[in-house]
PDB file of C-alpha atoms in Angstrom:
ATOM      1  CA  MET A   1      94.352 126.797 122.887  1.00  0.00           C
ATOM      2  CA  ASN A   2      95.749 126.100 125.759  1.00  0.00           C
ATOM      3  CA  GLY A   3      99.185 126.349 125.519  1.00  0.00           C
ATOM      4  CA  TYR A   4      99.411 129.436 122.318  1.00  0.00           C
ATOM      5  CA  ASP A   5      98.690 133.706 122.836  1.00  0.00           C
ATOM      6  CA  ALA A   6      96.773 136.193 120.829  1.00  0.00           C
ATOM      7  CA  VAL A   7     100.270 136.187 118.629  1.00  0.00           C
ATOM      8  CA  ASP A   8     100.390 133.160 118.053  1.00  0.00           C
ATOM      9  CA  ARG A   9      96.359 132.626 117.150  1.00  0.00           C
ATOM     10  CA  SER A  10      97.232 135.472 114.851  1.00  0.00           C
ATOM     11  CA  LEU A  11     100.298 133.760 113.141  1.00  0.00           C
ATOM     12  CA  LEU A  12      98.513 130.537 112.983  1.00  0.00           C
ATOM     13  CA  THR A  13      94.956 132.350 111.068  1.00  0.00           C
ATOM     14  CA  ALA A  14      96.981 134.511 108.853  1.00  0.00           C
ATOM     15  CA  LEU A  15      98.868 130.230 108.216  1.00  0.00           C
ATOM     16  CA  ALA A  16      95.080 129.180 107.771  1.00  0.00           C
ATOM     17  CA  GLY A  17      94.722 131.673 105.166  1.00  0.00           C
ATOM     18  CA  ASP A  18      97.894 131.479 102.616  1.00  0.00           C
ATOM     19  CA  PRO A  19      99.969 129.203 103.653  1.00  0.00           C
ATOM     20  CA  ARG A  20     103.025 129.954 101.848  1.00  0.00           C
ATOM     21  CA  ALA A  21     103.498 133.866 103.375  1.00  0.00           C
ATOM     22  CA  THR A  22     107.174 134.650 103.708  1.00  0.00           C
ATOM     23  CA  VAL A  23     108.921 135.133 107.312  1.00  0.00           C
ATOM     24  CA  VAL A  24     108.675 138.766 105.905  1.00  0.00           C
ATOM     25  CA  ALA A  25     105.194 138.819 104.497  1.00  0.00           C
ATOM     26  CA  LEU A  26     103.225 137.379 107.216  1.00  0.00           C
ATOM     27  CA  ALA A  27     105.484 139.758 109.450  1.00  0.00           C
ATOM     28  CA  ASP A  28     104.302 142.694 107.156  1.00  0.00           C
ATOM     29  CA  ARG A  29     100.115 141.720 107.533  1.00  0.00           C
ATOM     30  CA  LEU A  30     100.238 141.257 111.148  1.00  0.00           C
ATOM     31  CA  ALA A  31     102.084 144.428 111.992  1.00  0.00           C
ATOM     32  CA  LEU A  32     105.666 141.991 114.180  1.00  0.00           C
ATOM     33  CA  SER A  33     108.727 142.724 113.417  1.00  0.00           C
ATOM     34  CA  ARG A  34     110.780 138.967 111.206  1.00  0.00           C
ATOM     35  CA  ASN A  35     112.623 138.205 114.178  1.00  0.00           C
ATOM     36  CA  THR A  36     109.361 137.425 116.689  1.00  0.00           C
ATOM     37  CA  VAL A  37     107.092 136.384 113.594  1.00  0.00           C
ATOM     38  CA  GLN A  38     110.744 133.657 112.045  1.00  0.00           C
ATOM     39  CA  ALA A  39     111.080 133.525 116.521  1.00  0.00           C
ATOM     40  CA  ARG A  40     107.354 132.184 116.814  1.00  0.00           C
ATOM     41  CA  MET A  41     107.276 131.003 114.219  1.00  0.00           C
ATOM     42  CA  SER A  42     110.525 127.872 115.525  1.00  0.00           C
ATOM     43  CA  ARG A  43     108.753 128.048 119.034  1.00  0.00           C
ATOM     44  CA  LEU A  44     105.303 127.258 116.433  1.00  0.00           C
ATOM     45  CA  GLU A  45     107.092 124.450 114.972  1.00  0.00           C
ATOM     46  CA  ALA A  46     109.027 122.756 117.266  1.00  0.00           C
ATOM     47  CA  SER A  47     105.222 122.702 119.322  1.00  0.00           C
ATOM     48  CA  GLY A  48     103.866 120.291 116.425  1.00  0.00           C
ATOM     49  CA  ALA A  49     101.313 123.199 115.622  1.00  0.00           C
ATOM     50  CA  PHE A  50     102.146 121.708 111.569  1.00  0.00           C
ATOM     51  CA  LEU A  51     101.262 119.402 110.742  1.00  0.00           C
ATOM     52  CA  SER A  52     102.841 117.154 107.932  1.00  0.00           C
ATOM     53  CA  PHE A  53     103.536 118.867 104.441  1.00  0.00           C
ATOM     54  CA  GLU A  54     101.908 115.870 102.416  1.00  0.00           C
ATOM     55  CA  ARG A  55      98.355 116.994 103.292  1.00  0.00           C
ATOM     56  CA  SER A  56      99.154 119.729 100.952  1.00  0.00           C
ATOM     57  CA  ILE A  57      99.944 116.460  98.411  1.00  0.00           C
ATOM     58  CA  ASP A  58      96.744 115.429  95.837  1.00  0.00           C
ATOM     59  CA  PRO A  59      96.619 111.819  95.327  1.00  0.00           C
ATOM     60  CA  VAL A  60      94.898 112.006  91.869  1.00  0.00           C
ATOM     61  CA  PRO A  61      97.993 113.453  89.640  1.00  0.00           C
ATOM     62  CA  LEU A  62      99.893 110.744  91.069  1.00  0.00           C
ATOM     63  CA  GLY A  63      97.723 108.336  89.372  1.00  0.00           C
ATOM     64  CA  PHE A  64      94.899 107.734  92.774  1.00  0.00           C
ATOM     65  CA  PRO A  65      91.781 109.275  91.556  1.00  0.00           C
ATOM     66  CA  LEU A  66      89.550 106.730  94.509  1.00  0.00           C
ATOM     67  CA  GLU A  67      89.467 107.242  97.755  1.00  0.00           C
ATOM     68  CA  ALA A  68      88.232 104.622 100.138  1.00  0.00           C
ATOM     69  CA  PHE A  69      87.538 104.046 103.898  1.00  0.00           C
ATOM     70  CA  ILE A  70      88.217 100.936 105.880  1.00  0.00           C
ATOM     71  CA  SER A  71      86.451  99.998 109.099  1.00  0.00           C
ATOM     72  CA  VAL A  72      88.719  97.353 110.351  1.00  0.00           C
ATOM     73  CA  HIS A  73      87.902  94.629 113.089  1.00  0.00           C
ATOM     74  CA  VAL A  74      90.672  93.430 114.983  1.00  0.00           C
ATOM     75  CA  GLN A  75      90.969  91.186 117.837  1.00  0.00           C
ATOM     76  CA  GLN A  76      91.987  93.463 120.131  1.00  0.00           C
ATOM     77  CA  LYS A  77      94.770  91.602 121.578  1.00  0.00           C
ATOM     78  CA  ARG A  78      96.281  92.222 117.969  1.00  0.00           C
ATOM     79  CA  LEU A  79      95.917  95.445 117.291  1.00  0.00           C
ATOM     80  CA  ALA A  80      99.818  97.173 117.820  1.00  0.00           C
ATOM     81  CA  GLU A  81     100.563  94.519 115.433  1.00  0.00           C
ATOM     82  CA  VAL A  82      97.767  95.387 112.259  1.00  0.00           C
ATOM     83  CA  VAL A  83      98.558  99.023 112.986  1.00  0.00           C
ATOM     84  CA  ASP A  84     101.882  98.189 112.117  1.00  0.00           C
ATOM     85  CA  ALA A  85     101.190  95.803 109.080  1.00  0.00           C
ATOM     86  CA  ILE A  86      98.021  97.936 107.739  1.00  0.00           C
ATOM     87  CA  ALA A  87     101.047 101.479 108.754  1.00  0.00           C
ATOM     88  CA  ARG A  88     103.417  98.965 105.911  1.00  0.00           C
ATOM     89  CA  ILE A  89     100.777  99.591 103.330  1.00  0.00           C
ATOM     90  CA  PRO A  90     101.387 102.143 100.246  1.00  0.00           C
ATOM     91  CA  GLU A  91      98.076 103.487  99.425  1.00  0.00           C
ATOM     92  CA  VAL A  92      96.755 103.886 103.572  1.00  0.00           C
ATOM     93  CA  ILE A  93      97.599 107.866 103.905  1.00  0.00           C
ATOM     94  CA  GLN A  94      95.575 107.881 108.178  1.00  0.00           C
ATOM     95  CA  ALA A  95      94.287 105.741 110.268  1.00  0.00           C
ATOM     96  CA  HIS A  96      92.671 106.059 113.423  1.00  0.00           C
ATOM     97  CA  GLY A  97      91.521 103.945 115.079  1.00  0.00           C
ATOM     98  CA  LEU A  98      87.363 104.531 117.324  1.00  0.00           C
ATOM     99  CA  SER A  99      85.802 103.527 119.092  1.00  0.00           C
ATOM    100  CA  GLY A 100      82.789 101.684 119.675  1.00  0.00           C
ATOM    101  CA  SER A 101      81.758  99.268 117.321  1.00  0.00           C
ATOM    102  CA  VAL A 102      84.859  99.969 114.470  1.00  0.00           C
ATOM    103  CA  ASP A 103      87.511  99.061 115.787  1.00  0.00           C
ATOM    104  CA  LEU A 104      89.976 101.330 112.399  1.00  0.00           C
ATOM    105  CA  LEU A 105      89.292 103.416 110.381  1.00  0.00           C
ATOM    106  CA  VAL A 106      91.682 103.380 107.784  1.00  0.00           C
ATOM    107  CA  ARG A 107      92.147 106.176 104.488  1.00  0.00           C
ATOM    108  CA  VAL A 108      93.340 104.921 101.370  1.00  0.00           C
ATOM    109  CA  VAL A 109      93.624 106.375  98.104  1.00  0.00           C
ATOM    110  CA  CYS A 110      93.096 103.466  95.468  1.00  0.00           C
ATOM    111  CA  ARG A 111      93.710 103.548  91.277  1.00  0.00           C
ATOM    112  CA  ASP A 112      90.083 101.491  90.824  1.00  0.00           C
ATOM    113  CA  ALA A 113      87.662  99.437  91.776  1.00  0.00           C
ATOM    114  CA  HIS A 114      90.222  96.314  91.503  1.00  0.00           C
ATOM    115  CA  ASP A 115      92.602  98.267  93.194  1.00  0.00           C
ATOM    116  CA  LEU A 116      90.340  98.927  96.194  1.00  0.00           C
ATOM    117  CA  PHE A 117      89.386  95.534  96.278  1.00  0.00           C
ATOM    118  CA  ARG A 118      92.944  94.587  96.715  1.00  0.00           C
ATOM    119  CA  ILE A 119      93.383  96.138  99.358  1.00  0.00           C
ATOM    120  CA  ASP A 120      90.913  95.090 101.217  1.00  0.00           C
ATOM    121  CA  GLY A 121      92.809  92.054 100.426  1.00  0.00           C
ATOM    122  CA  GLU A 122      95.774  93.094 101.878  1.00  0.00           C
ATOM    123  CA  ILE A 123      93.670  94.281 105.289  1.00  0.00           C
ATOM    124  CA  LEU A 124      91.614  91.571 105.347  1.00  0.00           C
ATOM    125  CA  ALA A 125      94.625  88.687 104.788  1.00  0.00           C
ATOM    126  CA  ILE A 126      96.874  90.931 108.558  1.00  0.00           C
ATOM    127  CA  GLU A 127      96.191  88.454 111.571  1.00  0.00           C
ATOM    128  CA  GLY A 128      94.321  89.414 113.938  1.00  0.00           C
ATOM    129  CA  VAL A 129      91.663  91.744 111.223  1.00  0.00           C
ATOM    130  CA  GLU A 130      88.341  90.179 112.142  1.00  0.00           C
ATOM    131  CA  ARG A 131      86.701  91.217 109.076  1.00  0.00           C
ATOM    132  CA  THR A 132      85.969  95.188 107.694  1.00  0.00           C
ATOM    133  CA  GLU A 133      83.569  96.889 106.261  1.00  0.00           C
ATOM    134  CA  THR A 134      84.678  99.434 102.478  1.00  0.00           C
ATOM    135  CA  SER A 135      82.939 102.680 101.216  1.00  0.00           C
ATOM    136  CA  LEU A 136      84.520 104.697  98.344  1.00  0.00           C
ATOM    137  CA  ALA A 137      84.160 108.392  99.447  1.00  0.00           C
ATOM    138  CA  MET A 138      81.814 109.932  96.421  1.00  0.00           C
ATOM    139  CA  GLY A 139      83.312 113.698  97.876  1.00  0.00           C
ATOM    140  CA  GLU A 140      84.589 115.600  99.914  1.00  0.00           C
ATOM    141  CA  LEU A 141      82.284 118.152 101.166  1.00  0.00           C
ATOM    142  CA  ILE A 142      84.067 119.977 103.702  1.00  0.00           C
ATOM    143  CA  PRO A 143      88.419 119.898 103.520  1.00  0.00           C
ATOM    144  CA  PHE A 144      90.530 119.639 106.552  1.00  0.00           C
ATOM    145  CA  ARG A 145      90.386 122.737 107.779  1.00  0.00           C
ATOM    146  CA  LEU A 146      91.662 125.070 110.822  1.00  0.00           C
ATOM    147  CA  ARG A 147      91.231 128.723 110.022  1.00  0.00           C
ATOM    148  CA  PRO A 148      87.006 128.443 111.620  1.00  0.00           C
ATOM    149  CA  LEU A 149      88.732 127.242 114.655  1.00  0.00           C
ATOM    150  CA  LEU A 150      91.275 129.954 114.667  1.00  0.00           C
ATOM    151  CA  GLU A 151      88.791 132.172 114.578  1.00  0.00           C
ATOM    152  CA  ARG A 152      86.288 131.418 117.040  1.00  0.00           C
ATOM    153  CA  ARG A 153      86.403 133.697 119.809  1.00  0.00           C
ATOM    154  CA  VAL A 154      86.281 130.928 123.657  1.00  0.00           C
TER     155      VAL A 154
END
């Protein structure tokens, strides 16, 4: 955590524990002035420390109870085009480029198995996609978290 000092790390740890905490509550909890917390929050936000709020929205109540990971093998020269096309599929909620035998790992949400089949077909139809392998997520065993990393003393 090269760019963050002890105050920043304390602030981020407090936010990890209570993401909805107000500036005043954080100031009280950390024994800092409200202005200090506000300035630090602004600086952290400007540095890109905070991820999208969308990460906290559950797709299940939106009608998407299933989640899957699609491994995508692409023609290397067409990688950028493939990524642009995949990004236009609304059910794609995340994608990572990988090293190794798989080029992309695409995380999707879907209504049911038929919907997943349709989404996989849309990905397969993209020019430059060679093949896909789909795995249905059975459950999130370790949710996204950074608090243990923030609390770790290096």
